[in-house]
Coordinates of C-alpha atoms in Angstrom, one line a residue:
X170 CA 7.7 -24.5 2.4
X171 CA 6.3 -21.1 3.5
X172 CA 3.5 -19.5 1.4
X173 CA 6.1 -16.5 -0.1
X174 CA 8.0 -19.7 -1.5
X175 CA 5.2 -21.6 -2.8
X176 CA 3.8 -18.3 -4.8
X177 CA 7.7 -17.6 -5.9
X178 CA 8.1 -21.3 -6.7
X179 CA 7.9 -20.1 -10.6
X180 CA 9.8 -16.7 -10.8
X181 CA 12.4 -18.3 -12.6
X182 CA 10.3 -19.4 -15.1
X183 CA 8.9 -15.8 -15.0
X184 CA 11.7 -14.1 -15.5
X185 CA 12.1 -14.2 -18.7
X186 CA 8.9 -12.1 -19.9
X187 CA 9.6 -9.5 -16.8
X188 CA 12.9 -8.4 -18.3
X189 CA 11.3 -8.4 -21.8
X190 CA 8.8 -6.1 -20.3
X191 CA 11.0 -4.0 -18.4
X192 CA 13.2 -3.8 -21.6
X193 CA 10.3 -2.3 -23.6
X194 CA 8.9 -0.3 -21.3
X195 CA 12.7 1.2 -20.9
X196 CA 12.8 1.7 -25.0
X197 CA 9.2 3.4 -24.9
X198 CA 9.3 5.7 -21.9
X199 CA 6.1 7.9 -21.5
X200 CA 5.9 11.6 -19.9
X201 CA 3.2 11.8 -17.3
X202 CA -0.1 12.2 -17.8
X203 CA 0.6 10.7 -21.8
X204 CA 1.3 6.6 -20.2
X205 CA -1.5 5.6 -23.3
X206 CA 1.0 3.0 -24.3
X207 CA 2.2 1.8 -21.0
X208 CA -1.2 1.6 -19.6
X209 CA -2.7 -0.1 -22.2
X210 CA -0.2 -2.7 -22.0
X211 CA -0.8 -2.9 -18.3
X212 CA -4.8 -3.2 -18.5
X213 CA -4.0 -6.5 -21.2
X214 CA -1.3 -7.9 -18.9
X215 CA -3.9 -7.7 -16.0
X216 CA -6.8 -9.1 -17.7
X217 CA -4.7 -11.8 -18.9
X218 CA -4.1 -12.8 -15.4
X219 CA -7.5 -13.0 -14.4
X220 CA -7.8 -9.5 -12.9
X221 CA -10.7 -7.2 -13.0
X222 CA -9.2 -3.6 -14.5
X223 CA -10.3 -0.4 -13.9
X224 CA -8.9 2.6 -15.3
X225 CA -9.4 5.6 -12.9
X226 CA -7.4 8.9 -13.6
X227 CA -7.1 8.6 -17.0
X228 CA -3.9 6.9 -17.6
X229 CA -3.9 5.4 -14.0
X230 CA -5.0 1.3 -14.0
X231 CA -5.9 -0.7 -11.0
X232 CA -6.2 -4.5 -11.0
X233 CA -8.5 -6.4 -8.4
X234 CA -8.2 -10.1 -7.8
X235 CA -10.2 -11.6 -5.1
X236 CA -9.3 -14.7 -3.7
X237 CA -11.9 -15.6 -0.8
X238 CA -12.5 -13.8 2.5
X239 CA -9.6 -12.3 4.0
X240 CA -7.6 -8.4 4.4
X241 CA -7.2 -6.4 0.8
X242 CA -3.3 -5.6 0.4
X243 CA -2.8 -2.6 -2.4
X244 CA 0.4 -2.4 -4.1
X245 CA 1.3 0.4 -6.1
X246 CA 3.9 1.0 -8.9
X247 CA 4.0 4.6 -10.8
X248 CA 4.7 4.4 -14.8
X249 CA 6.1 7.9 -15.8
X250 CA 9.4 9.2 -17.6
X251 CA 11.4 12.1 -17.1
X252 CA 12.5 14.8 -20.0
X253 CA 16.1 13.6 -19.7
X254 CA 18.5 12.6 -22.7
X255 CA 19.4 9.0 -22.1
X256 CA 23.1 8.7 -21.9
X257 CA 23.8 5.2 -20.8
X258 CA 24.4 3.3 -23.6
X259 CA 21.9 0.7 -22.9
X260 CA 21.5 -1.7 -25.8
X261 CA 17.6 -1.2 -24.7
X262 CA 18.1 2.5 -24.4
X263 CA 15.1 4.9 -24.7
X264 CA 13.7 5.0 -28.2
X265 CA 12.1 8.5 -28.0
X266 CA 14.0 11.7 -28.1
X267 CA 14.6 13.4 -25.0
X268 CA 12.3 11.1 -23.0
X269 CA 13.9 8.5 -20.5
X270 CA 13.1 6.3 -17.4
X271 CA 15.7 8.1 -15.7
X272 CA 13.8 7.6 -11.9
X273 CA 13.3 3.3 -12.1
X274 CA 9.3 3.5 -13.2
X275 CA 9.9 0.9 -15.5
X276 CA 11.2 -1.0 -13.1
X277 CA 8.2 -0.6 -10.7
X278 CA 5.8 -1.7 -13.2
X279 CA 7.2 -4.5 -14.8
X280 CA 8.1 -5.8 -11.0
X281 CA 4.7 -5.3 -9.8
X282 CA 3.1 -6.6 -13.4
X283 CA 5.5 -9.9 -12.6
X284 CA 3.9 -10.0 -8.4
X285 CA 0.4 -9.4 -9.7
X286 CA 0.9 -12.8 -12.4
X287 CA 2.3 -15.1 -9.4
X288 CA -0.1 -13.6 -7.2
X289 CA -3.0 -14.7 -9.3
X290 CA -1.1 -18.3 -10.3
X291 CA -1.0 -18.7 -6.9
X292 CA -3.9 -18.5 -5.5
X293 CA -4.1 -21.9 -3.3
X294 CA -1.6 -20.3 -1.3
X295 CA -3.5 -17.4 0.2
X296 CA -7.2 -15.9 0.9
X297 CA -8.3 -12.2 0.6
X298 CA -8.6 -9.2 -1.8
X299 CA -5.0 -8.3 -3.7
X300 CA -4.9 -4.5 -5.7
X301 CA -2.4 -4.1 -8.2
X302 CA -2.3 -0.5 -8.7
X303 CA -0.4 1.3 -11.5
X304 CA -0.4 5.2 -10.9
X305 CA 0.6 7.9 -13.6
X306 CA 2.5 11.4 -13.2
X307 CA 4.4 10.7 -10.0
X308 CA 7.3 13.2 -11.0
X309 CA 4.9 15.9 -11.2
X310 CA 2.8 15.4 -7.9
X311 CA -0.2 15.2 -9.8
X312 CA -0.8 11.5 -11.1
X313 CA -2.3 10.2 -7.0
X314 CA -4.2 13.2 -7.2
X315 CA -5.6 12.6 -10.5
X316 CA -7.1 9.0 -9.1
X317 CA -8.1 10.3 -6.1
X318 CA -10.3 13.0 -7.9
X319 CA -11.5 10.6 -10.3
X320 CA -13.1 8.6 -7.2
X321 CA -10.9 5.7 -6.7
X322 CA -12.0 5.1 -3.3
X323 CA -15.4 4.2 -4.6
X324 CA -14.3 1.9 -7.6
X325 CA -11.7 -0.1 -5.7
X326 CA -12.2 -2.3 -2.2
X327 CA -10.7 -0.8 0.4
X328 CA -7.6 -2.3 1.3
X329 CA -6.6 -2.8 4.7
X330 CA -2.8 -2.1 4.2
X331 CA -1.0 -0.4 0.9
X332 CA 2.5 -1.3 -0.2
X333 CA 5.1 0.1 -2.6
X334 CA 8.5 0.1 -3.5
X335 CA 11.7 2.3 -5.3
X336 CA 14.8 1.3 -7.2
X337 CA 17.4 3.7 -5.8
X338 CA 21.3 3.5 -5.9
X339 CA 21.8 0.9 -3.4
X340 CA 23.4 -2.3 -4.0
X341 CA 21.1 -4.4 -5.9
X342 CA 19.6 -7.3 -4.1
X343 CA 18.7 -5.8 -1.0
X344 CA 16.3 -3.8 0.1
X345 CA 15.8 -0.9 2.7
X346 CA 13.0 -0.3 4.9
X347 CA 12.6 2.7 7.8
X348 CA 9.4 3.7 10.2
X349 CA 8.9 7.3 10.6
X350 CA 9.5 9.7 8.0
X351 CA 11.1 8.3 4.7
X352 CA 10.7 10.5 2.0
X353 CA 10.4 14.4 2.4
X354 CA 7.1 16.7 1.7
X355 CA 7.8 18.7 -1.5
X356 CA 6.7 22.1 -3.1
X357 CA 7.5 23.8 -5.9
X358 CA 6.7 27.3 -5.9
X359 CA 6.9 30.5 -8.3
X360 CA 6.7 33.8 -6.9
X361 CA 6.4 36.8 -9.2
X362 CA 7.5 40.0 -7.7
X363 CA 6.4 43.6 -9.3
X364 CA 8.9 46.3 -9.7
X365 CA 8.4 49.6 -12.0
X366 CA 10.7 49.5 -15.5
X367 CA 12.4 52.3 -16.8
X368 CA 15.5 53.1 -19.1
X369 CA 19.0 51.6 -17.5
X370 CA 20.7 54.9 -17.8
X371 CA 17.9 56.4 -15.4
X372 CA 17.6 54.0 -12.2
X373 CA 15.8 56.6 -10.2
X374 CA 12.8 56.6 -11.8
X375 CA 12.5 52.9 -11.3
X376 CA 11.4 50.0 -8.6
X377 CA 14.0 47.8 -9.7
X378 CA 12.7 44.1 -9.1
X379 CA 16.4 42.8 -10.3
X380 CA 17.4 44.4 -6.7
X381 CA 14.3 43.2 -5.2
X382 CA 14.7 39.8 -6.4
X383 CA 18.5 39.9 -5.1
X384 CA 17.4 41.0 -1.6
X385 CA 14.7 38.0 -1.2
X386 CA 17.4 35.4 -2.4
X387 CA 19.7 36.4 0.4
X388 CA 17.0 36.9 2.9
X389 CA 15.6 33.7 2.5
X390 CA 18.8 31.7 3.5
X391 CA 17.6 32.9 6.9
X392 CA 14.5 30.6 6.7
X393 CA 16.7 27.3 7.1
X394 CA 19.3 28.5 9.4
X395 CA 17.4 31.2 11.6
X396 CA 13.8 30.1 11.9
X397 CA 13.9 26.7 11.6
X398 CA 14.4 24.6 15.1
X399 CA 18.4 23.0 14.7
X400 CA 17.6 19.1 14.2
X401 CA 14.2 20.0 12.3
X402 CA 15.2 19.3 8.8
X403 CA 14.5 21.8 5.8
X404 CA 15.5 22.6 2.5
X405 CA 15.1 25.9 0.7
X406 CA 16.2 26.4 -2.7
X407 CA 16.3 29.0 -5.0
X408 CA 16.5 27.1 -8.7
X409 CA 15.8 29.9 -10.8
X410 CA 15.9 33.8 -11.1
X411 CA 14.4 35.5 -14.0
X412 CA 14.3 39.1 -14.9
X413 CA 15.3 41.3 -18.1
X414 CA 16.5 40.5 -21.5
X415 CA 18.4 43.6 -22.0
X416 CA 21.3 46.2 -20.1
X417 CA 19.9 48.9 -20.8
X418 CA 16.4 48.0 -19.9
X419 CA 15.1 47.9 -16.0
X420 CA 12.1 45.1 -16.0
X421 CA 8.8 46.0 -14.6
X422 CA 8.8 42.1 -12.8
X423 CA 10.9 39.3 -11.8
X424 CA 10.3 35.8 -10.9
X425 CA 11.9 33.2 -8.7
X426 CA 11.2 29.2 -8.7
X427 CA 11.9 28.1 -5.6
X428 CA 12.1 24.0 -4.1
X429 CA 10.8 23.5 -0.6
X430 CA 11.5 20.2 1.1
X431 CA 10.2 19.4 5.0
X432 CA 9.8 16.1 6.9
X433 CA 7.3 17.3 9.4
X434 CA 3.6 19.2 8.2
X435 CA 4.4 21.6 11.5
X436 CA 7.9 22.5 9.9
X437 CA 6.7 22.9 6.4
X438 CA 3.5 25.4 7.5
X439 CA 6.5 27.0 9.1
X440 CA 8.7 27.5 5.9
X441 CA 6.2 28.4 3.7
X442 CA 4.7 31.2 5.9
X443 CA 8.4 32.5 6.5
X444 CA 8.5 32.9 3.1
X445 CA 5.7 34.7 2.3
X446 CA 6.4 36.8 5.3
X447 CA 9.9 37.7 3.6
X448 CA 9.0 38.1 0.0
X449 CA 6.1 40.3 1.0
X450 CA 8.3 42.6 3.1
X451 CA 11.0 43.0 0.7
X452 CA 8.2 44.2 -1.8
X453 CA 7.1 46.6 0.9
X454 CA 10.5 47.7 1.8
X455 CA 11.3 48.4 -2.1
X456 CA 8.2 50.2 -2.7
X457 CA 7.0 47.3 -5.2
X458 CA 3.5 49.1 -6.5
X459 CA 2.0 45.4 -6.2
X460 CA 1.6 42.5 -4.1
X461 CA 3.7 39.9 -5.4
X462 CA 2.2 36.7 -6.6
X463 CA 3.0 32.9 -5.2
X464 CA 1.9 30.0 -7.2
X465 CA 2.5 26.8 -5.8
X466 CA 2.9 23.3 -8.2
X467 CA 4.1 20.0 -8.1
X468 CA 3.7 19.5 -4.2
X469 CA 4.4 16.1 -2.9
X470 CA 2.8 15.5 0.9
X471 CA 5.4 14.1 3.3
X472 CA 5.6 9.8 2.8
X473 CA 6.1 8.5 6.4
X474 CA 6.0 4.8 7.0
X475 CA 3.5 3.4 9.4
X476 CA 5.6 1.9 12.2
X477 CA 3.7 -1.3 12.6
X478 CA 3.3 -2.1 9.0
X479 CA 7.2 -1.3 8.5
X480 CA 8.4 -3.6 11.5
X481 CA 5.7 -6.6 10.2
X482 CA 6.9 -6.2 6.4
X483 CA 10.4 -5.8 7.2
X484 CA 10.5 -8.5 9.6
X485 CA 8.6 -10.7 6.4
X486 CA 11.9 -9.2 4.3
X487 CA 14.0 -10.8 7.1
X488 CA 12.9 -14.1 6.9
X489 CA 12.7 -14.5 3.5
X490 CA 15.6 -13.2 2.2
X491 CA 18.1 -13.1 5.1
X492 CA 18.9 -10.1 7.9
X493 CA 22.3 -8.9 5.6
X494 CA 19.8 -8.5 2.6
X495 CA 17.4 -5.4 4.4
X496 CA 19.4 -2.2 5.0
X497 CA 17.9 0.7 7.3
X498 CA 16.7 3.0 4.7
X499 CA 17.4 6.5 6.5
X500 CA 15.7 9.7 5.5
X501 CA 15.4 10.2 1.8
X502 CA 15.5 14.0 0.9
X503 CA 13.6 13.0 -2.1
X504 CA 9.2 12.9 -2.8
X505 CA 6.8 11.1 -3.9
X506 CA 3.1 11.2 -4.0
X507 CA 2.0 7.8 -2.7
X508 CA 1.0 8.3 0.2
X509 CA -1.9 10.7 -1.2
X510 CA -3.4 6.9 -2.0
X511 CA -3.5 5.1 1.5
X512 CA -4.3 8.2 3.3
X513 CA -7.6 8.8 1.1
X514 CA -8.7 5.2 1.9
X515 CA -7.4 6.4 5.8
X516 CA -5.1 2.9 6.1
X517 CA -1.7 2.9 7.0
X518 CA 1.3 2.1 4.7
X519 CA 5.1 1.0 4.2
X520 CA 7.4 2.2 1.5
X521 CA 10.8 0.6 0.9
X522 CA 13.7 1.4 -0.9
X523 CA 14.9 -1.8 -3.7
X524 CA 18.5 -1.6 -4.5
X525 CA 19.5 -1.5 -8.1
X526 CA 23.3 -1.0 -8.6
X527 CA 25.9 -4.2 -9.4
X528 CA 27.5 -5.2 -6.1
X529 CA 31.0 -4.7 -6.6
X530 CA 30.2 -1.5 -8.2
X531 CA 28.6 -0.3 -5.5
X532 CA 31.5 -2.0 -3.2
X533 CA 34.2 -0.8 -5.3
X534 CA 33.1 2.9 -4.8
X535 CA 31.9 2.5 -0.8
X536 CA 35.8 1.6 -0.3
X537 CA 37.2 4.9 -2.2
X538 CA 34.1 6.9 -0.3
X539 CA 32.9 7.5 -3.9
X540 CA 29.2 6.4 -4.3
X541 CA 27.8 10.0 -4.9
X542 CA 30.5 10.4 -7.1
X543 CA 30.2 7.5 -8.9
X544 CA 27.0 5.9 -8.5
X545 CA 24.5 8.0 -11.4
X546 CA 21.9 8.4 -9.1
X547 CA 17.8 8.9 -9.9
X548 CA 17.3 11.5 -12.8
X549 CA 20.6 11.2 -14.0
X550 CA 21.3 10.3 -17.8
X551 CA 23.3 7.6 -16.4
X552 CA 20.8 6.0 -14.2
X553 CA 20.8 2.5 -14.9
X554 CA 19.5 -0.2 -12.9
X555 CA 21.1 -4.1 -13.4
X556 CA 18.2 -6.0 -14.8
X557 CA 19.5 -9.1 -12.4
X558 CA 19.3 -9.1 -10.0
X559 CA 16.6 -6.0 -9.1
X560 CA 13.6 -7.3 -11.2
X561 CA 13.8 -11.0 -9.0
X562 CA 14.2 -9.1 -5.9
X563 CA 11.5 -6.6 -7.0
X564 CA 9.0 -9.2 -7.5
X565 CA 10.1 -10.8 -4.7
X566 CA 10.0 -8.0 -2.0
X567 CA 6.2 -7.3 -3.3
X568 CA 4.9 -11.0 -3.1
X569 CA 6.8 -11.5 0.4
X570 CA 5.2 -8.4 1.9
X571 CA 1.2 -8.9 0.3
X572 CA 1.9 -12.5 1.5
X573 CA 2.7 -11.4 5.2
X574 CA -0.7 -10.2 5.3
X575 CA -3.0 -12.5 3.1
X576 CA -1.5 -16.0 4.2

C-alpha cells in the first residue's frame, strides 16, 4: 500500500462531513473581502485537526502542521462568492440574495479542509511541514495581495513547493494538468476620456467625447490583430461605454471599461502600452482639452505551471488514479491570483484543473459538439458541480500531490 492510500485509507468515512461542509458553505456564500463566516469556520476546522492557525489578510487563514524534518508543501484553496443570482435549483442552493458560489470556491475549501483532516490523521505516513492555506477575494485580484501585504512570508515556513486546484466544466472524476502557461494574466481597466459639453442642437461648439469614445473602440480592435505577433495570444475587450443621459445634451466625458487578457508579461507590456498609445492619440486628434485618465483594477498576474513540479505531480496523478483519469489541461483564457503566493516565497508551483460535471452529461453533449452550449460553465447561474464524485477526487488530487513530495 503506497503512502497516498494509507492517508486516503479513511475518505470514505470522511465523506460524509465534506459534503455537509461543502453544502453549507454553498447555502452561505460570502463576497470577497466579507468571508467572516467562512473563515471562522475554517480557523475551528483547523484547530480541531491539530493545526496551528494564523489569520493573515484579514479574512485569509493559513494552517501549519509539522510533522518532523522534511520539504513544506502549501496548498491553497480561495473561499469567495460571486454577485450572481443562483438559478440552479439546488436543494442546497444559496441562502443569501444575489450572492452565489457560482466559480466552485466552496468546493476548494471544503476539498482542501477534508486533505488538511487526513493529512493530520495521517501523520505515520509522511515527514515534513504541510500548509493549508485558505485565501480570500480571488475574483477580484486582491485577496493574494492582501496576504502578501499583510506579511505572510514571515508568519508561515516557507514551503518548498505550492499546490492548488479548480473545479471547471470537465467531466467529474478526472483531473487536468499542463506545464507552461495555464491561466492568462488579467487587467481590468477604466479609461476616462474628456470631451467639452454643449447643447445637442449646437455640435460645433463641442469636443464630443461620444465620437471620441467611438473612434478608440474601433481603433483598438487593431491592438489584437495588427500589433500583436500571430500565435501570441491576446484578448482586448471593450465591456462597457458610458457617456450622456440625455439627446439633447453633449457630455463633457466618457468612460470605457475595458478586459485585457495575455499569456506572456512581454505581450501584455505590449498591449497595454498600445493602448495607451491609442487612447492618448484619439484625445489629441479630437482636440480633448485633457489628458484622459487610465485606472487599472482587478489585475490577475499570468499563472504558469512550473514544468518540473507539473510533470512530478501529474505523474503522482497517474499512478494513483489511472492514465485515462488526467486530461491535458490546455490554455485556460481565464485568471487567478495564485501564483502572487508562491512567487512571493520565490518557489515554483502546479495548478490543475478538477473536473466537476456528471459523466454522461458531459458525454452526452461532447457527441452533439454541445459542451459550451450546454455545459453552465464558471459564473454562470447554472454552474453546479456533482457533489460525487468531485469532493473524493478533490481530496484526493490534494493528498496524492502533497504526498509526492512529503513521503
Amino acid at each position: 500500500m503506497s503512502n497516498s492510500d494509507t492517508v486516503l485509507a479513511s475518505l470514505d468515512t470522511e465523506l460524509g462531513w465534506i459534503r455537509e461542509t461543502y453544502s453549507q458553505l454553498h447555502r452561505h456564500p460570502e463576497l470577497s473581502l466579507e468571508e467572516h463566516e467562512t473563515s471562522k469556520l475554517v480557523e475551528d476546522r483547523l484547530r480541531a485537526f491539530g493545526y496551528s492557525v494564523t489569520r493573515v489578510g484579514g479574512t485569509g487563514v493559513v494552517g501549519v502542521l509539522t510533522n518532523g524534518p522534511g520539504p513544506t508543501v502549501l496548498a491553497r484553496a480561495d473561499m469567495d462568492a460571486l454577485p450572481v443570482t443562483e438559478a440552479t435549483g439546488l436543494a442546497y442552493s444559496s441562502e443569501v440574495e444575489g450572492v452565489m458560489h457560482a466559480c466552485g470556491h466552496d468546493v476548494h475549501v471544503s476539498t482542501l479542509l477534508g486533505a488538511a483532516k487526513l493529512m493530520a490523521d495521517g501523520r505515520g505516513a509522511w515527514a515534513g511541514t504541510y500548509i493549508a492555506l485558505f485565501q480570500p477575494a480571488e475574483e477580484v485580484g486582491a485577496g493574494s495581495k492582501a496576504m502578501v501585504e499583510d506579511g505572510l512570508a514571515t508568519k508561515v515556513p516557507r514551503p518548498d513547493v505550492a499546490l492548488a486546484q479548480h473545479v471547471m466544466p470537465l467531466p467529474a472524476g478526472t483531473v487536468a494538468t499542463t506545464a507552461g502557461p495555464v491561466l492568462s494574466a488579467g487587467d481590468s481597466l477604466k479609461i476616462t476620456v474628456h470631451g467639452k459639453g454643449a447643447h445637442g442642437s449646437m455640435p460645433h461648439m463641442s469636443v464630443d467625447p461620444v465620437v471620441l469614445a467611438s473612434s478608440i473602440v474601433l481603433r483598438l480592435q487593431t491592438v489584437v490583430s495588427r500589433e500583436t505577433k500571430p500565435g501570441d495570444f491576446a484578448v482586448v475587450t471593450v465591456g462597457a461605454l458610458n457617456a450622456g443621459a440625455k439627446s439633447n445634451i453633449i457630455p463633457d466625458r466618457a468612460t470605457l471599461l475595458l478586459n485585457i487578457r495575455t499569456y506572456d508579461n512581454e505581450v501584455r507590456s505590449t498591449v497595454l502600452a498600445a493602448i495607451e498609445r491609442i487612447v492618448k492619440g484619439e484625445c489629441i486628434t479630437a482636440g480633448s482639452p485633457q489628458e484622459p485618465e487610465f485606472e487599472y483594477y482587478d489585475q490577475f498576474p499570468l499563472t504558469s505551471n512550473d514544468e518540473a513540479v507539473t510533470d512530478h505531480v501529474t505523474a503522482a496523478f497517474k499512478a494513483h488514479f489511472g492514465a485515462d483519469a488526467v486530461q491535458p489541461a490546455g490554455r485556460q483564457t481565464a485568471s487567478e491570483d495564485f501564483s502572487r503566493i508562491p512567487d512571493t516565497f520565490g518557489v515554483p508551483y502546479t495548478f490543475w484543473l478538477l473536473g466537476g460535471v456528471d459523466p454522461a452529461v458531459y458525454q452526452a453533449a461532447a457527441a452533439k459538439g454541445t459542451v459550451a452550449q450546454d455545459i453552465p460553465a464558471n459564473h454562470s447561474p447554472f454552474f453546479a458541480p456533482v457533489i460525487d464524485p468531485t469532493l473524493s477526487m478533490g481530496v484526493q488530487s490534494h493528498v496524492v500531490a502533497a504526498l509526492s513530495y512529503l513521503s
